[in-house]
Amino acid sequence: MTKPAQADSRAGFVVSEGFGRPSGAADLLQKGRGGAFVLELNRDGPGAPGGDELRLGEVLDAVVAALDVDVGVGKLDGLERHLVLEDDHEGDGLERGEYGGAVGLGVDRTVVALAEHLDGGVAVDGHDETAAEAEAETQQQLNCYADVCEQDLAIPVVKGRKTDKEKFAGAEATYTIEAMMKDGKALQSGTSHYFGDKFSKAYDVTFTGRDNQLHHPFQTSWGVSTRLVGAIIMTHGDDDGLILPPAVAPIQVVVVPIAAHKPGVSEKAAELAEKISKYARVKLDDSDNAPGWKFSQWEMKGVPLRLEIGPKDLEKNQCVLVRRDTREKIFVSLDELETAIPAQLEALRKDLYERALANREKRTWAATTMEEVKELAKANTGYIKTMWCGDLACEMKMKEEVGLSSRCMPFEQEHLSDVCPCCGKPAKTMVYWGIAY
């Protein structure tokens, strides 16, 4: 059993004994700045475990216990993911792994999503000679992430700048892409930070410039994480399971023979799978399970297209394509599959994007007074756009009185009114407000 977290003698630490391990090594969990967590496993402690792996469920249990958060979900025993911590025998006897971000569990009927990046955060640092180059790189990387979300993941995003309250600690500016999930909640889906040269000066990082003199570089940092996996689930999934955008689907087409025992059916299914493999990721399901069982399994796994082929189809030189999102059945000549399959995959991607965009648009409202904001927030979940004076006090008021956080100051600005709805002072910018995972 995992013991309750206790305060450690070192400030900022909480101690949880054993993570449910019988051997009971002392594990330390620190909540760092910006919601980051540092997990330290004391390998020199009494009864320290000999393995190098901690199950994700065990880590989440420790996080929940340490932060005294009730998420209503127990240990995630069904997840077969592991956190592998690098061993450090030459250091201070501690293994350490830093995982930025927050733990969030979202349950939408039968769709369960883990919106986190405990073990999947990818942050890249950039170093530039001039401030202008660094600023350009920051914007370039944000646009790259936005393109991936919209073109490959079929998730529309709002690009903008974080307020000073919400930006990364120490950054001059933080830029973000904000996505909306099916339930109307926001998910910060990628960020790009401009640090200026304060950190390079603090740590005396220098380079030789074009003038052959030493300079401190201007630094940037940008990244996305495995929370995008949660974004895909919560944006596109339904009660029957996943709906994966074709660009990231491990299997884009599954071939299911119908009445496989009839002459020629299995052979034709295998032949089609071989041909399709030249232009799409394909799986032939020639298992002994019934067709209905196969349909349900592959729908749950989110495979974009299902190809059915049976005796009657062989007679007509055709097959049936079934889209995962609409369940629409399309009869296609076997001679036209090479063009029909890519066309259907692209049509599915576009429709996923358009549905997600329509959901965001119908859940986005404009308001000019606090009374309007409160009424909208009470009746709906989504984005509320207002003008803002730029004062922290008004940003905090929106959080305290309405429960909304600033998502971003979008690059595409609108003039909704002349004054801030919180204080009545002249407005400087428009802000998206919402509830976020």
Short mmCIF file of C-alpha atoms in Angstrom, two decimals:
data_model
loop_
_atom_site.label_atom_id
_atom_site.label_comp_id
_atom_site.label_asym_id
_atom_site.label_seq_id
_atom_site.Cartn_x
_atom_site.Cartn_y
_atom_site.Cartn_z
CA MET A 1 0.00 0.00 0.00
CA THR A 2 1.16 3.54 -0.77
CA LYS A 3 1.49 5.48 2.45
CA PRO A 4 0.16 9.04 2.70
CA ALA A 5 2.53 11.82 1.70
CA GLN A 6 4.40 13.48 4.54
CA ALA A 7 6.33 16.72 4.78
CA ASP A 8 10.08 16.29 4.55
CA SER A 9 12.65 18.31 6.49
CA ARG A 10 13.75 19.94 3.25
CA ALA A 11 11.47 22.78 2.20
CA GLY A 12 9.23 22.09 -0.78
CA PHE A 13 9.44 18.30 -0.62
CA VAL A 14 6.84 15.73 0.24
CA VAL A 15 7.71 12.12 0.92
CA SER A 16 5.72 9.09 -0.15
CA GLU A 17 7.02 5.75 1.07
CA GLY A 18 7.34 3.02 -1.48
CA PHE A 19 4.89 3.87 -4.26
CA GLY A 20 3.12 0.65 -3.31
CA ARG A 21 6.33 -1.40 -3.42
CA PRO A 22 6.77 -3.96 -0.62
CA SER A 23 10.48 -3.09 -0.39
CA GLY A 24 9.58 0.49 0.50
CA ALA A 25 12.30 2.78 -0.85
CA ALA A 26 12.01 6.47 0.02
CA ASP A 27 10.76 8.48 -2.94
CA LEU A 28 10.66 12.24 -2.99
CA LEU A 29 8.25 14.31 -5.00
CA GLN A 30 8.76 18.04 -5.36
CA LYS A 31 6.34 20.41 -6.97
CA GLY A 32 8.51 22.89 -8.79
CA ARG A 33 7.87 26.22 -10.42
CA GLY A 34 5.21 26.32 -13.10
CA GLY A 35 3.63 23.02 -12.11
CA ALA A 36 6.73 20.92 -12.84
CA PHE A 37 7.42 17.81 -10.83
CA VAL A 38 10.76 16.33 -9.84
CA LEU A 39 10.76 12.69 -8.85
CA GLU A 40 13.79 11.40 -6.98
CA LEU A 41 14.32 7.76 -6.11
CA ASN A 42 16.81 7.16 -3.32
CA ARG A 43 18.65 4.07 -4.50
CA ASP A 44 20.86 4.00 -1.41
CA GLY A 45 17.90 3.83 0.97
CA PRO A 46 16.97 0.70 2.92
CA GLY A 47 15.12 -1.80 0.76
CA ALA A 48 15.59 0.24 -2.40
CA PRO A 49 14.10 -1.50 -5.47
CA GLY A 50 16.55 -3.11 -7.83
CA GLY A 51 14.67 -2.31 -11.06
CA ASP A 52 14.84 0.92 -13.04
CA GLU A 53 11.15 1.25 -13.89
CA LEU A 54 8.23 2.87 -12.13
CA ARG A 55 4.76 2.26 -13.54
CA LEU A 56 2.93 5.39 -14.62
CA GLY A 57 0.01 4.46 -12.39
CA GLU A 58 2.30 4.38 -9.37
CA VAL A 59 3.73 7.79 -10.19
CA LEU A 60 0.26 9.27 -10.67
CA ASP A 61 -0.83 7.82 -7.35
CA ALA A 62 2.13 9.53 -5.71
CA VAL A 63 1.41 12.83 -7.46
CA VAL A 64 -2.24 12.76 -6.39
CA ALA A 65 -1.32 11.86 -2.82
CA ALA A 66 1.42 14.47 -2.62
CA LEU A 67 -0.71 17.30 -3.93
CA ASP A 68 -3.79 16.18 -1.99
CA VAL A 69 -5.87 16.18 -5.17
CA ASP A 70 -8.99 14.04 -5.52
CA VAL A 71 -9.34 13.14 -9.20
CA GLY A 72 -11.87 10.41 -8.57
CA VAL A 73 -9.75 7.88 -10.45
CA GLY A 74 -7.62 5.16 -8.90
CA LYS A 75 -4.37 3.68 -10.09
CA LEU A 76 -4.27 3.44 -13.88
CA ASP A 77 -3.57 -0.29 -13.96
CA GLY A 78 -4.66 -0.60 -17.58
CA LEU A 79 -1.83 1.57 -18.86
CA GLU A 80 1.20 -0.43 -19.87
CA ARG A 81 3.47 2.61 -20.03
CA HIS A 82 6.56 2.98 -17.89
CA LEU A 83 8.75 5.78 -16.70
CA VAL A 84 12.36 4.70 -17.11
CA LEU A 85 14.64 6.82 -14.95
CA GLU A 86 18.31 7.14 -15.87
CA ASP A 87 20.68 5.64 -13.32
CA ASP A 88 23.40 7.87 -11.88
CA HIS A 89 25.97 5.77 -10.06
CA GLU A 90 28.60 8.51 -10.09
CA GLY A 91 26.39 11.22 -8.65
CA ASP A 92 24.71 11.59 -5.30
CA GLY A 93 22.97 8.24 -5.33
CA LEU A 94 19.73 9.67 -6.73
CA GLU A 95 17.94 8.92 -9.93
CA ARG A 96 16.11 11.92 -11.25
CA GLY A 97 13.61 12.60 -13.98
CA GLU A 98 11.93 15.95 -14.56
CA TYR A 99 8.49 15.98 -16.10
CA GLY A 100 7.02 19.39 -16.87
CA GLY A 101 3.34 20.13 -16.83
CA ALA A 102 0.28 19.02 -14.91
CA VAL A 103 -1.69 15.84 -14.45
CA GLY A 104 -5.25 15.99 -15.68
CA LEU A 105 -7.83 13.24 -16.03
CA GLY A 106 -10.80 13.94 -18.24
CA VAL A 107 -13.71 11.52 -18.46
CA ASP A 108 -16.22 12.06 -21.27
CA ARG A 109 -18.76 9.22 -21.03
CA THR A 110 -16.87 6.19 -22.35
CA VAL A 111 -13.92 8.24 -23.55
CA VAL A 112 -11.16 8.48 -20.97
CA ALA A 113 -8.22 10.76 -21.77
CA LEU A 114 -5.03 11.49 -19.96
CA ALA A 115 -4.03 15.08 -20.64
CA GLU A 116 -0.52 15.14 -19.26
CA HIS A 117 3.12 15.19 -20.18
CA LEU A 118 4.72 13.52 -17.22
CA ASP A 119 7.00 11.40 -19.38
CA GLY A 120 6.60 12.88 -22.83
CA GLY A 121 7.49 16.56 -22.71
CA VAL A 122 9.81 17.63 -25.52
CA ALA A 123 11.40 21.06 -25.03
CA VAL A 124 14.05 22.40 -27.39
CA ASP A 125 16.27 25.37 -26.66
CA GLY A 126 17.41 27.80 -29.34
CA HIS A 127 20.31 30.28 -29.28
CA ASP A 128 20.43 33.23 -31.66
CA GLU A 129 22.84 36.05 -32.30
CA THR A 130 20.29 38.87 -32.26
CA ALA A 131 17.02 39.57 -30.49
CA ALA A 132 15.25 39.86 -33.85
CA GLU A 133 16.45 36.41 -34.92
CA ALA A 134 15.34 34.91 -31.61
CA GLU A 135 11.91 36.50 -31.82
CA ALA A 136 11.53 35.21 -35.39
CA GLU A 137 12.54 31.71 -34.32
CA THR A 138 10.01 31.78 -31.49
CA GLN A 139 7.23 32.63 -33.92
CA GLN A 140 8.47 30.13 -36.49
CA GLN A 141 8.33 27.23 -34.05
CA LEU A 142 4.86 28.20 -32.83
CA ASN A 143 3.64 28.20 -36.44
CA CYS A 144 5.22 24.78 -36.91
CA TYR A 145 3.27 23.36 -33.98
CA ALA A 146 0.07 25.00 -35.19
CA ASP A 147 0.53 23.45 -38.64
CA VAL A 148 1.03 19.99 -37.14
CA CYS A 149 -2.10 20.31 -35.02
CA GLU A 150 -4.31 21.62 -37.78
CA GLN A 151 -2.99 19.74 -40.81
CA ASP A 152 -1.95 16.40 -39.29
CA LEU A 153 -4.03 16.09 -36.10
CA ALA A 154 -7.09 17.91 -37.51
CA ILE A 155 -7.29 20.05 -34.37
CA PRO A 156 -7.95 23.78 -34.90
CA VAL A 157 -5.96 26.05 -32.60
CA VAL A 158 -5.93 29.69 -31.55
CA LYS A 159 -2.47 31.25 -31.74
CA GLY A 160 -1.62 34.01 -29.33
CA ARG A 161 0.52 35.42 -26.57
CA LYS A 162 0.19 34.52 -22.89
CA THR A 163 -0.40 37.25 -20.32
CA ASP A 164 2.43 38.04 -17.92
CA LYS A 165 0.62 35.99 -15.28
CA GLU A 166 0.42 32.92 -17.49
CA LYS A 167 3.76 33.13 -19.30
CA PHE A 168 6.70 30.87 -18.51
CA ALA A 169 8.65 32.02 -15.45
CA GLY A 170 11.59 34.14 -16.56
CA ALA A 171 10.46 34.52 -20.16
CA GLU A 172 10.16 37.85 -21.90
CA ALA A 173 7.20 36.43 -23.83
CA THR A 174 5.37 33.11 -24.12
CA TYR A 175 3.35 32.23 -27.20
CA THR A 176 0.79 29.45 -27.23
CA ILE A 177 -1.58 27.40 -29.35
CA GLU A 178 -4.87 26.75 -27.56
CA ALA A 179 -7.17 23.92 -28.64
CA MET A 180 -10.75 23.31 -27.56
CA MET A 181 -11.87 19.83 -26.58
CA LYS A 182 -15.33 18.42 -27.31
CA ASP A 183 -16.57 19.43 -23.87
CA GLY A 184 -15.60 23.07 -24.42
CA LYS A 185 -12.56 23.07 -22.17
CA ALA A 186 -9.27 24.47 -23.42
CA LEU A 187 -6.01 22.57 -23.73
CA GLN A 188 -2.71 24.40 -24.05
CA SER A 189 -1.25 22.34 -26.87
CA GLY A 190 2.17 23.84 -27.46
CA THR A 191 4.24 26.81 -26.35
CA SER A 192 7.18 28.83 -27.58
CA HIS A 193 9.15 31.11 -25.25
CA TYR A 194 11.44 34.07 -25.85
CA PHE A 195 13.92 34.58 -22.99
CA GLY A 196 16.07 37.44 -24.25
CA ASP A 197 19.67 37.25 -23.00
CA LYS A 198 19.08 37.29 -19.23
CA PHE A 199 19.85 33.60 -18.72
CA SER A 200 22.90 33.57 -20.97
CA LYS A 201 24.28 36.51 -19.00
CA ALA A 202 23.45 34.91 -15.66
CA TYR A 203 25.28 31.70 -16.63
CA ASP A 204 27.91 33.51 -18.73
CA VAL A 205 27.09 31.61 -21.92
CA THR A 206 28.94 33.26 -24.81
CA PHE A 207 29.70 32.76 -28.49
CA THR A 208 31.98 34.41 -31.00
CA GLY A 209 29.92 36.67 -33.24
CA ARG A 210 30.39 37.87 -36.79
CA ASP A 211 32.53 40.70 -35.45
CA ASN A 212 34.88 38.13 -33.85
CA GLN A 213 33.87 39.35 -30.39
CA LEU A 214 32.24 37.41 -27.54
CA HIS A 215 28.50 37.93 -27.11
CA HIS A 216 25.71 36.51 -24.99
CA PRO A 217 23.13 34.71 -27.17
CA PHE A 218 19.43 35.44 -27.15
CA GLN A 219 17.62 32.30 -26.07
CA THR A 220 14.34 30.62 -26.96
CA SER A 221 12.61 27.42 -25.90
CA TRP A 222 9.72 25.63 -27.53
CA GLY A 223 7.94 22.32 -27.21
CA VAL A 224 4.88 20.10 -27.38
CA SER A 225 4.20 16.96 -25.42
CA THR A 226 2.21 13.76 -25.15
CA ARG A 227 -0.76 15.83 -24.00
CA LEU A 228 -1.44 15.98 -27.76
CA VAL A 229 -2.40 12.31 -27.46
CA GLY A 230 -5.06 13.40 -25.00
CA ALA A 231 -6.05 16.21 -27.38
CA ILE A 232 -6.69 13.72 -30.20
CA ILE A 233 -8.85 11.56 -27.94
CA MET A 234 -10.85 14.42 -26.46
CA THR A 235 -11.29 16.29 -29.76
CA HIS A 236 -12.25 13.43 -32.08
CA GLY A 237 -13.14 10.36 -29.99
CA ASP A 238 -16.69 9.11 -29.45
CA ASP A 239 -18.50 6.54 -27.30
CA ASP A 240 -17.13 3.70 -29.42
CA GLY A 241 -13.48 4.61 -28.95
CA LEU A 242 -10.78 6.48 -30.79
CA ILE A 243 -11.04 8.25 -34.12
CA LEU A 244 -7.49 8.77 -35.30
CA PRO A 245 -6.49 11.32 -37.93
CA PRO A 246 -4.92 9.40 -40.84
CA ALA A 247 -1.54 11.15 -40.53
CA VAL A 248 -0.88 9.63 -37.09
CA ALA A 249 -2.92 6.43 -37.32
CA PRO A 250 -0.58 3.40 -36.99
CA ILE A 251 -3.08 1.51 -39.17
CA GLN A 252 -4.91 3.59 -41.77
CA VAL A 253 -6.84 0.76 -43.43
CA VAL A 254 -7.91 -2.57 -42.00
CA VAL A 255 -8.95 -5.30 -44.44
CA VAL A 256 -11.68 -7.61 -43.13
CA PRO A 257 -12.66 -10.64 -45.23
CA ILE A 258 -16.36 -11.56 -45.03
CA ALA A 259 -17.17 -15.28 -45.19
CA ALA A 260 -13.47 -15.99 -45.39
CA HIS A 261 -14.12 -19.72 -45.76
CA LYS A 262 -15.70 -19.17 -49.19
CA PRO A 263 -13.44 -19.84 -52.20
CA GLY A 264 -11.11 -16.98 -53.12
CA VAL A 265 -12.12 -14.56 -50.35
CA SER A 266 -9.07 -14.93 -48.08
CA GLU A 267 -6.70 -14.93 -51.03
CA LYS A 268 -8.23 -11.75 -52.46
CA ALA A 269 -8.15 -10.01 -49.07
CA ALA A 270 -4.44 -10.80 -48.73
CA GLU A 271 -3.79 -9.60 -52.27
CA LEU A 272 -5.58 -6.31 -51.62
CA ALA A 273 -3.68 -5.76 -48.38
CA GLU A 274 -0.39 -6.25 -50.20
CA LYS A 275 -1.36 -3.73 -52.89
CA ILE A 276 -2.65 -1.17 -50.38
CA SER A 277 0.60 -1.39 -48.40
CA LYS A 278 2.29 0.48 -51.27
CA TYR A 279 0.41 3.71 -50.44
CA ALA A 280 -1.17 3.31 -46.99
CA ARG A 281 -0.51 1.63 -43.63
CA VAL A 282 -2.67 -1.48 -43.76
CA LYS A 283 -3.60 -4.44 -41.57
CA LEU A 284 -5.18 -7.69 -42.75
CA ASP A 285 -7.40 -9.14 -40.03
CA ASP A 286 -7.50 -12.81 -40.97
CA SER A 287 -8.19 -13.94 -37.40
CA ASP A 288 -10.92 -16.44 -36.54
CA ASN A 289 -13.08 -13.80 -34.83
CA ALA A 290 -16.51 -13.02 -36.25
CA PRO A 291 -16.76 -9.99 -38.60
CA GLY A 292 -18.87 -8.03 -36.11
CA TRP A 293 -16.25 -8.55 -33.41
CA LYS A 294 -13.55 -7.34 -35.78
CA PHE A 295 -15.57 -4.27 -36.74
CA SER A 296 -16.00 -3.29 -33.10
CA GLN A 297 -12.35 -3.88 -32.24
CA TRP A 298 -10.94 -1.75 -35.05
CA GLU A 299 -13.51 0.98 -34.50
CA MET A 300 -12.45 1.15 -30.85
CA LYS A 301 -8.82 1.46 -31.95
CA GLY A 302 -9.72 4.34 -34.25
CA VAL A 303 -8.61 2.92 -37.62
CA PRO A 304 -9.81 5.53 -40.17
CA LEU A 305 -10.95 3.12 -42.92
CA ARG A 306 -12.26 -0.44 -42.97
CA LEU A 307 -12.27 -2.45 -46.19
CA GLU A 308 -14.76 -5.32 -46.40
CA ILE A 309 -14.50 -7.96 -49.10
CA GLY A 310 -16.81 -10.99 -49.47
CA PRO A 311 -18.05 -13.49 -52.09
CA LYS A 312 -20.65 -11.14 -53.59
CA ASP A 313 -18.04 -8.37 -53.80
CA LEU A 314 -15.72 -10.69 -55.71
CA GLU A 315 -18.46 -11.34 -58.25
CA LYS A 316 -18.85 -7.59 -58.83
CA ASN A 317 -15.11 -6.77 -58.66
CA GLN A 318 -15.78 -4.36 -55.80
CA CYS A 319 -15.29 -3.87 -52.09
CA VAL A 320 -16.85 -1.78 -49.33
CA LEU A 321 -15.00 1.09 -47.63
CA VAL A 322 -16.37 2.17 -44.24
CA ARG A 323 -15.27 5.42 -42.63
CA ARG A 324 -14.64 5.38 -38.88
CA ASP A 325 -16.11 8.82 -38.24
CA THR A 326 -19.41 8.60 -40.12
CA ARG A 327 -19.76 4.78 -40.59
CA GLU A 328 -20.65 5.63 -44.18
CA LYS A 329 -20.34 2.66 -46.54
CA ILE A 330 -18.86 3.34 -49.96
CA PHE A 331 -18.84 0.73 -52.73
CA VAL A 332 -15.64 1.01 -54.74
CA SER A 333 -14.36 -0.87 -57.77
CA LEU A 334 -11.21 -2.85 -57.00
CA ASP A 335 -9.62 -1.14 -59.99
CA GLU A 336 -10.08 2.30 -58.35
CA LEU A 337 -8.81 1.56 -54.83
CA GLU A 338 -5.46 3.27 -55.35
CA THR A 339 -7.20 6.62 -55.80
CA ALA A 340 -10.28 5.99 -53.65
CA ILE A 341 -8.47 5.13 -50.41
CA PRO A 342 -6.21 8.24 -50.29
CA ALA A 343 -9.23 10.36 -51.24
CA GLN A 344 -11.32 8.95 -48.41
CA LEU A 345 -8.50 9.38 -45.90
CA GLU A 346 -8.15 13.03 -46.87
CA ALA A 347 -11.92 13.56 -46.76
CA LEU A 348 -11.99 12.08 -43.25
CA ARG A 349 -9.19 14.39 -42.12
CA LYS A 350 -10.97 17.45 -43.47
CA ASP A 351 -14.26 16.45 -41.86
CA LEU A 352 -12.59 15.86 -38.49
CA TYR A 353 -11.09 19.34 -38.66
CA GLU A 354 -14.33 20.99 -39.75
CA ARG A 355 -16.33 19.31 -36.98
CA ALA A 356 -13.78 20.39 -34.38
CA LEU A 357 -13.79 23.92 -35.78
CA ALA A 358 -17.59 24.05 -35.76
CA ASN A 359 -17.58 22.92 -32.13
CA ARG A 360 -15.16 25.71 -31.23
CA GLU A 361 -17.12 28.36 -33.09
CA LYS A 362 -20.46 27.43 -31.52
CA ARG A 363 -18.79 27.47 -28.08
CA THR A 364 -17.13 30.89 -28.49
CA TRP A 365 -18.94 34.03 -27.33
CA ALA A 366 -18.12 37.72 -27.08
CA ALA A 367 -18.97 39.80 -24.01
CA THR A 368 -18.55 43.45 -23.08
CA THR A 369 -19.62 43.47 -19.41
CA MET A 370 -18.93 41.28 -16.37
CA GLU A 371 -22.64 40.51 -16.15
CA GLU A 372 -22.55 39.06 -19.67
CA VAL A 373 -19.41 37.08 -18.86
CA LYS A 374 -20.97 35.59 -15.73
CA GLU A 375 -24.20 34.65 -17.50
CA LEU A 376 -22.34 33.02 -20.39
CA ALA A 377 -19.95 31.15 -18.09
CA LYS A 378 -22.81 29.89 -15.92
CA ALA A 379 -24.73 28.48 -18.87
CA ASN A 380 -21.91 27.27 -21.10
CA THR A 381 -18.40 25.86 -21.31
CA GLY A 382 -16.16 27.35 -23.96
CA TYR A 383 -14.25 30.49 -24.87
CA ILE A 384 -15.46 33.94 -23.86
CA LYS A 385 -13.82 36.87 -25.64
CA THR A 386 -13.56 40.25 -23.95
CA MET A 387 -11.41 43.32 -24.07
CA TRP A 388 -8.85 43.80 -21.28
CA CYS A 389 -6.99 46.71 -19.79
CA GLY A 390 -3.85 44.66 -19.12
CA ASP A 391 -3.98 44.90 -15.29
CA LEU A 392 -3.28 41.78 -13.25
CA ALA A 393 -6.04 42.74 -10.82
CA CYS A 394 -8.67 42.39 -13.55
CA GLU A 395 -7.23 39.07 -14.68
CA MET A 396 -7.42 37.79 -11.11
CA LYS A 397 -10.96 39.15 -10.75
CA MET A 398 -12.05 37.13 -13.78
CA LYS A 399 -10.61 34.00 -12.17
CA GLU A 400 -12.02 34.64 -8.70
CA GLU A 401 -15.51 35.78 -9.68
CA VAL A 402 -16.14 33.74 -12.82
CA GLY A 403 -13.65 30.85 -12.61
CA LEU A 404 -12.05 31.61 -15.98
CA SER A 405 -8.33 31.86 -16.75
CA SER A 406 -6.83 33.81 -19.61
CA ARG A 407 -5.99 31.44 -22.43
CA CYS A 408 -4.18 33.93 -24.67
CA MET A 409 -4.21 37.32 -26.33
CA PRO A 410 -4.86 36.08 -29.88
CA PHE A 411 -2.79 37.32 -32.79
CA GLU A 412 -6.05 37.90 -34.68
CA GLN A 413 -7.50 40.72 -32.60
CA GLU A 414 -11.05 42.05 -32.62
CA HIS A 415 -12.34 45.33 -31.22
CA LEU A 416 -15.31 44.35 -29.08
CA SER A 417 -15.54 47.54 -27.00
CA ASP A 418 -13.46 50.46 -25.79
CA VAL A 419 -13.24 49.47 -22.13
CA CYS A 420 -12.28 46.55 -19.92
CA PRO A 421 -15.38 44.75 -18.56
CA CYS A 422 -13.74 44.27 -15.16
CA CYS A 423 -12.80 47.85 -14.30
CA GLY A 424 -14.14 50.12 -17.03
CA LYS A 425 -10.70 51.48 -17.88
CA PRO A 426 -9.57 51.85 -21.52
CA ALA A 427 -8.91 48.43 -23.07
CA LYS A 428 -5.58 47.49 -24.63
CA THR A 429 -6.20 44.05 -26.11
CA MET A 430 -8.72 41.25 -26.60
CA VAL A 431 -8.36 38.09 -24.53
CA TYR A 432 -9.75 34.58 -24.77
CA TRP A 433 -10.96 33.30 -21.38
CA GLY A 434 -11.89 29.73 -20.55
CA ILE A 435 -11.61 26.68 -18.32
CA ALA A 436 -8.54 24.62 -19.11
CA TYR A 437 -7.31 21.09 -18.52
#
